[in-house]
mmCIF file of C-alpha atoms in Angstrom:
data_model
loop_
_atom_site.group_PDB
_atom_site.id
_atom_site.type_symbol
_atom_site.label_atom_id
_atom_site.label_comp_id
_atom_site.label_asym_id
_atom_site.label_seq_id
_atom_site.Cartn_x
_atom_site.Cartn_y
_atom_site.Cartn_z
ATOM 1 C CA MET E 24 226.886 72.802 71.116
ATOM 2 C CA SER E 25 227.592 75.036 68.100
ATOM 3 C CA ILE E 26 224.954 76.941 66.136
ATOM 4 C CA ILE E 27 225.485 74.550 63.208
ATOM 5 C CA ASP E 28 224.856 71.537 65.478
ATOM 6 C CA SER E 29 221.719 73.186 66.850
ATOM 7 C CA VAL E 30 220.360 73.796 63.345
ATOM 8 C CA ARG E 31 221.247 70.248 62.263
ATOM 9 C CA ASN E 32 219.433 68.751 65.265
ATOM 10 C CA ALA E 33 216.367 70.910 64.599
ATOM 11 C CA LEU E 34 216.053 69.759 60.987
ATOM 12 C CA VAL E 35 213.912 66.666 60.445
ATOM 13 C CA PRO E 36 214.838 64.373 57.531
ATOM 14 C CA VAL E 37 212.398 63.898 54.648
ATOM 15 C CA HIS E 38 211.292 60.357 53.898
ATOM 16 C CA ARG E 39 212.520 59.069 50.527
ATOM 17 C CA GLU E 40 208.897 58.726 49.337
ATOM 18 C CA GLY E 41 208.653 62.517 49.478
ATOM 19 C CA TYR E 42 211.750 63.399 47.445
ATOM 20 C CA ARG E 43 210.026 63.531 44.065
ATOM 21 C CA PHE E 44 207.091 65.516 45.414
ATOM 22 C CA VAL E 45 209.393 68.137 46.930
ATOM 23 C CA ALA E 46 211.269 68.303 43.609
ATOM 24 C CA ILE E 47 207.997 68.701 41.670
ATOM 25 C CA PHE E 48 206.764 71.454 43.985
ATOM 26 C CA PHE E 49 210.074 73.313 43.659
ATOM 27 C CA GLY E 50 210.146 72.901 39.864
ATOM 28 C CA VAL E 51 206.621 74.283 39.541
ATOM 29 C CA SER E 52 207.619 77.171 41.818
ATOM 30 C CA VAL E 53 210.501 78.084 39.493
ATOM 31 C CA LEU E 54 208.200 77.971 36.453
ATOM 32 C CA LEU E 55 205.628 80.140 38.201
ATOM 33 C CA GLY E 56 208.399 82.557 39.128
ATOM 34 C CA LEU E 57 209.110 83.070 35.431
ATOM 35 C CA ILE E 58 205.536 84.303 35.060
ATOM 36 C CA ALA E 59 205.441 86.503 38.158
ATOM 37 C CA GLU E 60 207.948 86.756 41.010
ATOM 38 C CA PRO E 61 205.308 86.651 43.816
ATOM 39 C CA LEU E 62 204.151 83.260 42.493
ATOM 40 C CA PHE E 63 207.634 81.861 43.074
ATOM 41 C CA TRP E 64 207.530 82.769 46.753
ATOM 42 C CA ILE E 65 204.057 81.277 47.133
ATOM 43 C CA GLY E 66 205.320 78.108 45.483
ATOM 44 C CA LEU E 67 208.353 78.081 47.769
ATOM 45 C CA VAL E 68 206.074 78.164 50.817
ATOM 46 C CA LEU E 69 204.108 75.218 49.406
ATOM 47 C CA THR E 70 207.380 73.379 48.730
ATOM 48 C CA ALA E 71 208.351 73.864 52.373
ATOM 49 C CA TRP E 72 204.970 72.488 53.429
ATOM 50 C CA CYS E 73 205.491 69.449 51.180
ATOM 51 C CA ALA E 74 208.863 68.752 52.818
ATOM 52 C CA TYR E 75 207.226 69.172 56.220
ATOM 53 C CA PHE E 76 204.453 66.731 55.282
ATOM 54 C CA PHE E 77 206.945 64.007 54.344
ATOM 55 C CA ARG E 78 209.113 64.514 57.427
ATOM 56 C CA ASP E 79 210.408 61.360 59.071
ATOM 57 C CA PRO E 80 211.651 62.126 62.601
ATOM 58 C CA GLU E 81 213.347 59.664 64.921
ATOM 59 C CA ARG E 82 211.163 58.193 67.637
ATOM 60 C CA VAL E 83 211.876 56.560 70.999
ATOM 61 C CA THR E 84 209.833 53.342 71.183
ATOM 62 C CA PRO E 85 209.043 51.453 74.420
ATOM 63 C CA LEU E 86 210.508 47.927 74.320
ATOM 64 C CA ASP E 87 207.865 45.817 76.020
ATOM 65 C CA ASP E 88 205.876 42.951 74.488
ATOM 66 C CA ASP E 89 202.862 43.944 76.591
ATOM 67 C CA ILE E 90 202.742 47.490 75.195
ATOM 68 C CA VAL E 91 200.968 48.609 71.987
ATOM 69 C CA VAL E 92 202.313 51.877 70.557
ATOM 70 C CA SER E 93 200.562 54.216 68.171
ATOM 71 C CA PRO E 94 201.091 53.403 64.475
ATOM 72 C CA ALA E 95 200.488 57.025 63.468
ATOM 73 C CA ASP E 96 200.781 60.646 64.507
ATOM 74 C CA GLY E 97 197.408 62.267 65.014
ATOM 75 C CA ARG E 98 194.340 62.401 67.211
ATOM 76 C CA VAL E 99 192.711 59.394 68.831
ATOM 77 C CA SER E 100 189.286 59.471 67.166
ATOM 78 C CA SER E 101 187.726 56.265 68.461
ATOM 79 C CA VAL E 102 188.136 53.632 71.186
ATOM 80 C CA VAL E 103 185.467 50.948 70.762
ATOM 81 C CA ARG E 104 184.882 47.212 70.720
ATOM 82 C CA MET E 105 183.724 45.885 67.347
ATOM 83 C CA GLN E 106 184.207 43.138 64.784
ATOM 84 C CA PRO E 107 187.372 43.520 62.705
ATOM 85 C CA PRO E 108 187.115 43.795 58.890
ATOM 86 C CA GLU E 109 186.393 40.376 57.411
ATOM 87 C CA GLU E 110 189.394 40.500 55.059
ATOM 88 C CA LEU E 111 191.836 40.496 58.005
ATOM 89 C CA GLY E 112 190.825 36.946 58.918
ATOM 90 C CA LEU E 113 190.708 37.738 62.637
ATOM 91 C CA GLY E 114 187.386 36.003 63.256
ATOM 92 C CA SER E 115 183.945 37.334 64.149
ATOM 93 C CA ASP E 116 184.491 38.114 67.849
ATOM 94 C CA GLU E 117 184.630 41.736 68.877
ATOM 95 C CA MET E 118 188.089 43.242 69.363
ATOM 96 C CA LEU E 119 189.297 46.491 70.882
ATOM 97 C CA ARG E 120 189.680 48.997 68.036
ATOM 98 C CA ILE E 121 191.699 52.163 68.557
ATOM 99 C CA SER E 122 191.652 54.668 65.690
ATOM 100 C CA VAL E 123 194.127 57.495 65.091
ATOM 101 C CA PHE E 124 193.124 60.215 62.621
ATOM 102 C CA MET E 125 195.868 62.062 60.726
ATOM 103 C CA ASN E 126 195.303 65.536 59.275
ATOM 104 C CA VAL E 127 197.467 67.042 56.528
ATOM 105 C CA PHE E 128 199.847 68.577 59.078
ATOM 106 C CA ASP E 129 200.662 65.328 60.904
ATOM 107 C CA CYS E 130 203.677 63.160 60.114
ATOM 108 C CA HIS E 131 202.354 60.411 57.821
ATOM 109 C CA VAL E 132 205.009 57.724 58.230
ATOM 110 C CA ASN E 133 203.312 54.692 59.806
ATOM 111 C CA ARG E 134 205.010 52.436 62.365
ATOM 112 C CA ALA E 135 204.338 48.942 63.665
ATOM 113 C CA PRO E 136 202.372 49.036 66.947
ATOM 114 C CA VAL E 137 203.902 45.758 68.169
ATOM 115 C CA ALA E 138 206.781 43.416 67.392
ATOM 116 C CA GLY E 139 205.998 40.305 65.394
ATOM 117 C CA GLN E 140 205.708 38.676 61.975
ATOM 118 C CA ILE E 141 203.339 39.824 59.226
ATOM 119 C CA VAL E 142 201.196 36.759 58.496
ATOM 120 C CA ARG E 143 198.649 38.455 56.217
ATOM 121 C CA LYS E 144 198.582 41.536 54.012
ATOM 122 C CA VAL E 145 195.390 42.572 52.217
ATOM 123 C CA TYR E 146 194.311 45.526 50.104
ATOM 124 C CA SER E 147 190.632 46.435 49.682
ATOM 125 C CA LYS E 148 189.273 48.938 47.189
ATOM 126 C CA GLY E 149 186.512 51.221 48.377
ATOM 127 C CA SER E 150 185.223 54.750 48.768
ATOM 128 C CA PHE E 151 186.992 57.917 49.908
ATOM 129 C CA LEU E 152 184.649 59.032 52.674
ATOM 130 C CA ASN E 153 185.715 61.239 55.563
ATOM 131 C CA ALA E 154 188.152 58.958 57.437
ATOM 132 C CA GLU E 155 186.717 60.105 60.769
ATOM 133 C CA LEU E 156 183.395 58.419 60.010
ATOM 134 C CA ASP E 157 182.982 55.072 61.753
ATOM 135 C CA LYS E 158 181.858 53.358 58.532
ATOM 136 C CA ALA E 159 185.110 54.358 56.835
ATOM 137 C CA SER E 160 186.749 51.286 58.417
ATOM 138 C CA SER E 161 184.599 49.001 56.262
ATOM 139 C CA GLU E 162 183.702 51.156 53.233
ATOM 140 C CA ASN E 163 186.849 53.146 52.433
ATOM 141 C CA GLU E 164 189.833 51.995 50.417
ATOM 142 C CA ARG E 165 192.280 50.425 52.861
ATOM 143 C CA SER E 166 195.356 48.274 53.356
ATOM 144 C CA GLY E 167 195.637 45.917 56.287
ATOM 145 C CA ILE E 168 198.329 43.764 57.832
ATOM 146 C CA VAL E 169 198.004 41.142 60.553
ATOM 147 C CA ILE E 170 200.970 40.834 62.917
ATOM 148 C CA GLU E 171 201.483 37.591 64.826
ATOM 149 C CA THR E 172 203.002 38.365 68.223
ATOM 150 C CA GLU E 173 204.799 35.901 70.471
ATOM 151 C CA ARG E 174 202.595 36.405 73.517
ATOM 152 C CA HIS E 175 199.268 37.916 72.495
ATOM 153 C CA GLY E 176 198.216 36.341 69.230
ATOM 154 C CA GLU E 177 197.297 38.270 66.105
ATOM 155 C CA ILE E 178 196.894 42.057 65.941
ATOM 156 C CA GLY E 179 195.391 43.889 62.969
ATOM 157 C CA VAL E 180 196.609 47.230 61.619
ATOM 158 C CA VAL E 181 194.604 48.981 58.888
ATOM 159 C CA GLN E 182 195.630 52.039 56.857
ATOM 160 C CA ILE E 183 192.442 53.786 55.714
ATOM 161 C CA ALA E 184 192.168 56.325 52.890
ATOM 162 C CA GLY E 185 190.153 59.505 53.425
ATOM 163 C CA LEU E 186 188.690 62.448 51.515
ATOM 164 C CA VAL E 187 192.114 63.700 50.445
ATOM 165 C CA ALA E 188 194.239 60.551 50.784
ATOM 166 C CA ARG E 189 194.484 58.751 47.448
ATOM 167 C CA ARG E 190 197.608 56.690 47.909
ATOM 168 C CA ILE E 191 198.285 54.082 50.581
ATOM 169 C CA LEU E 192 201.816 52.709 50.737
ATOM 170 C CA CYS E 193 202.707 49.557 52.679
ATOM 171 C CA TRP E 194 206.211 48.435 51.773
ATOM 172 C CA SER E 195 206.355 45.604 54.317
ATOM 173 C CA GLU E 196 205.372 42.153 53.023
ATOM 174 C CA GLU E 197 204.002 38.879 54.370
ATOM 175 C CA GLY E 198 206.618 36.927 56.261
ATOM 176 C CA GLU E 199 208.548 40.034 57.288
ATOM 177 C CA ILE E 200 209.409 40.440 60.960
ATOM 178 C CA LEU E 201 208.841 43.904 62.391
ATOM 179 C CA ASP E 202 210.073 45.543 65.562
ATOM 180 C CA ALA E 203 207.671 47.728 67.507
ATOM 181 C CA GLY E 204 207.983 51.251 66.138
ATOM 182 C CA GLU E 205 209.513 50.109 62.847
ATOM 183 C CA ARG E 206 208.336 51.967 59.733
ATOM 184 C CA PHE E 207 206.035 49.895 57.531
ATOM 185 C CA GLY E 208 204.082 52.365 55.397
ATOM 186 C CA LEU E 209 202.842 55.851 54.601
ATOM 187 C CA ILE E 210 199.601 57.481 53.424
ATOM 188 C CA ARG E 211 199.203 60.596 51.232
ATOM 189 C CA PHE E 212 197.593 63.019 52.322
ATOM 190 C CA GLY E 213 195.610 62.698 55.568
ATOM 191 C CA SER E 214 193.627 59.662 56.718
ATOM 192 C CA ARG E 215 193.368 57.125 59.558
ATOM 193 C CA LEU E 216 195.000 54.080 61.156
ATOM 194 C CA ASP E 217 193.010 51.417 63.028
ATOM 195 C CA VAL E 218 194.529 48.913 65.428
ATOM 196 C CA PHE E 219 192.515 45.792 66.331
ATOM 197 C CA LEU E 220 193.560 44.147 69.590
ATOM 198 C CA PRO E 221 192.474 40.767 71.022
ATOM 199 C CA ALA E 222 191.048 40.004 74.459
ATOM 200 C CA GLY E 223 193.251 41.077 77.319
ATOM 201 C CA ALA E 224 194.173 44.455 75.826
ATOM 202 C CA ARG E 225 193.337 47.557 77.853
ATOM 203 C CA SER E 226 193.217 51.011 76.298
ATOM 204 C CA LEU E 227 195.556 53.635 77.752
ATOM 205 C CA VAL E 228 194.223 56.560 75.701
ATOM 206 C CA SER E 229 191.042 58.601 75.404
ATOM 207 C CA VAL E 230 189.221 60.057 72.409
ATOM 208 C CA GLY E 231 190.703 63.444 71.529
ATOM 209 C CA GLN E 232 194.157 62.628 72.857
ATOM 210 C CA THR E 233 197.165 63.368 70.636
ATOM 211 C CA ALA E 234 199.218 60.310 69.676
ATOM 212 C CA ILE E 235 202.810 60.100 68.415
ATOM 213 C CA ALA E 236 203.739 57.193 66.158
ATOM 214 C CA GLY E 237 206.141 54.745 67.765
ATOM 215 C CA GLU E 238 206.033 56.505 71.139
ATOM 216 C CA THR E 239 202.522 56.947 72.546
ATOM 217 C CA MET E 240 201.331 53.823 74.368
ATOM 218 C CA LEU E 241 197.821 53.115 73.064
ATOM 219 C CA ALA E 242 197.135 49.957 75.060
ATOM 220 C CA GLU E 243 198.697 47.281 77.227
ATOM 221 C CA PHE E 244 198.195 43.614 78.001
ATOM 222 C CA GLY E 245 198.131 42.770 81.695
ATOM 223 C CA SER E 246 199.011 45.227 84.431
ATOM 224 C CA ALA E 247 201.647 47.926 84.359
ATOM 225 C CA LYS E 248 205.101 46.702 85.395
ATOM 226 C CA GLY E 249 206.878 49.968 86.104
ATOM 227 C CA PRO E 250 209.545 51.689 83.965
ATOM 228 C CA VAL E 251 209.828 50.536 80.353
ATOM 229 C CA VAL E 252 213.061 50.340 78.336
ATOM 230 C CA SER E 253 213.007 52.317 75.055
ATOM 231 C CA ARG E 254 214.786 52.293 71.684
ATOM 232 C CA ARG E 255 215.530 55.333 69.506
ATOM 233 C CA ASP E 256 214.669 54.944 65.807
#
C-alpha cells in the first residue's frame, strides 16, 4: 500500500450536514487572521475540530434480526426498565431502556439500532437539561421514531437534546424502511440516544461501557447463536 493510500484510508469523510459549518469556521479563521496572524491558527485548529465533529466513518454492522446495535457513539449511561415516553405510543408497560451519552468529541451521526419500518415519528419541545440526567428523557427537547420489526414488535429510538445540543436532525420519515446500522439522523453538539426494547430483550452492555454506532451490540432477543454476519456501511 502506498503512502497516499495510507493517508486516504486514515481520513474520515465529513457528513454533508457539516459542510457549511466547516466553511463558516474556516471563513471566520481567515477574517481573524487579517486582524492578527495567531488568531488564524487558533481558528484553523477550531475548524479542524469542527470537521472532526461531523465525521462520518464507515461501520461494520451485524446482520441479525435478534441483535440490537448502538444508535450512537458514546458511553452507555443507563440500563434500566421503565415506561417509554407517552408520545411514542408504545403503551404503559415497562420496557428495557438503554441510553448512550455523546460528548462533543464523539461522532454524532445516528444509526438505526434494528431493521424495520418507521411507523411513527414525533418531535417534542422541552428543556435543555444535562442529557445524562434521568429526567432528560421526559423533560428535554427530543425527537423519537418507532421502528416496527418483523420478529420483535415495535422498538423506540429517541434523540435527546442536552445542555449544548440545540439542533436535532432526523431525516428519515414515517413509512421509510431502515436497515440496521443505516444513518437516520444527527444531533449538534453533544447529547443522548435512548433505545426502548420490548419484553424478551436482554442487555449485552454495562453502564460506563463505550459504544460504537452501528457496531456495538447493545442487546439481543433470545440466546446467542454463534458467529454473526456483518455488513460494511
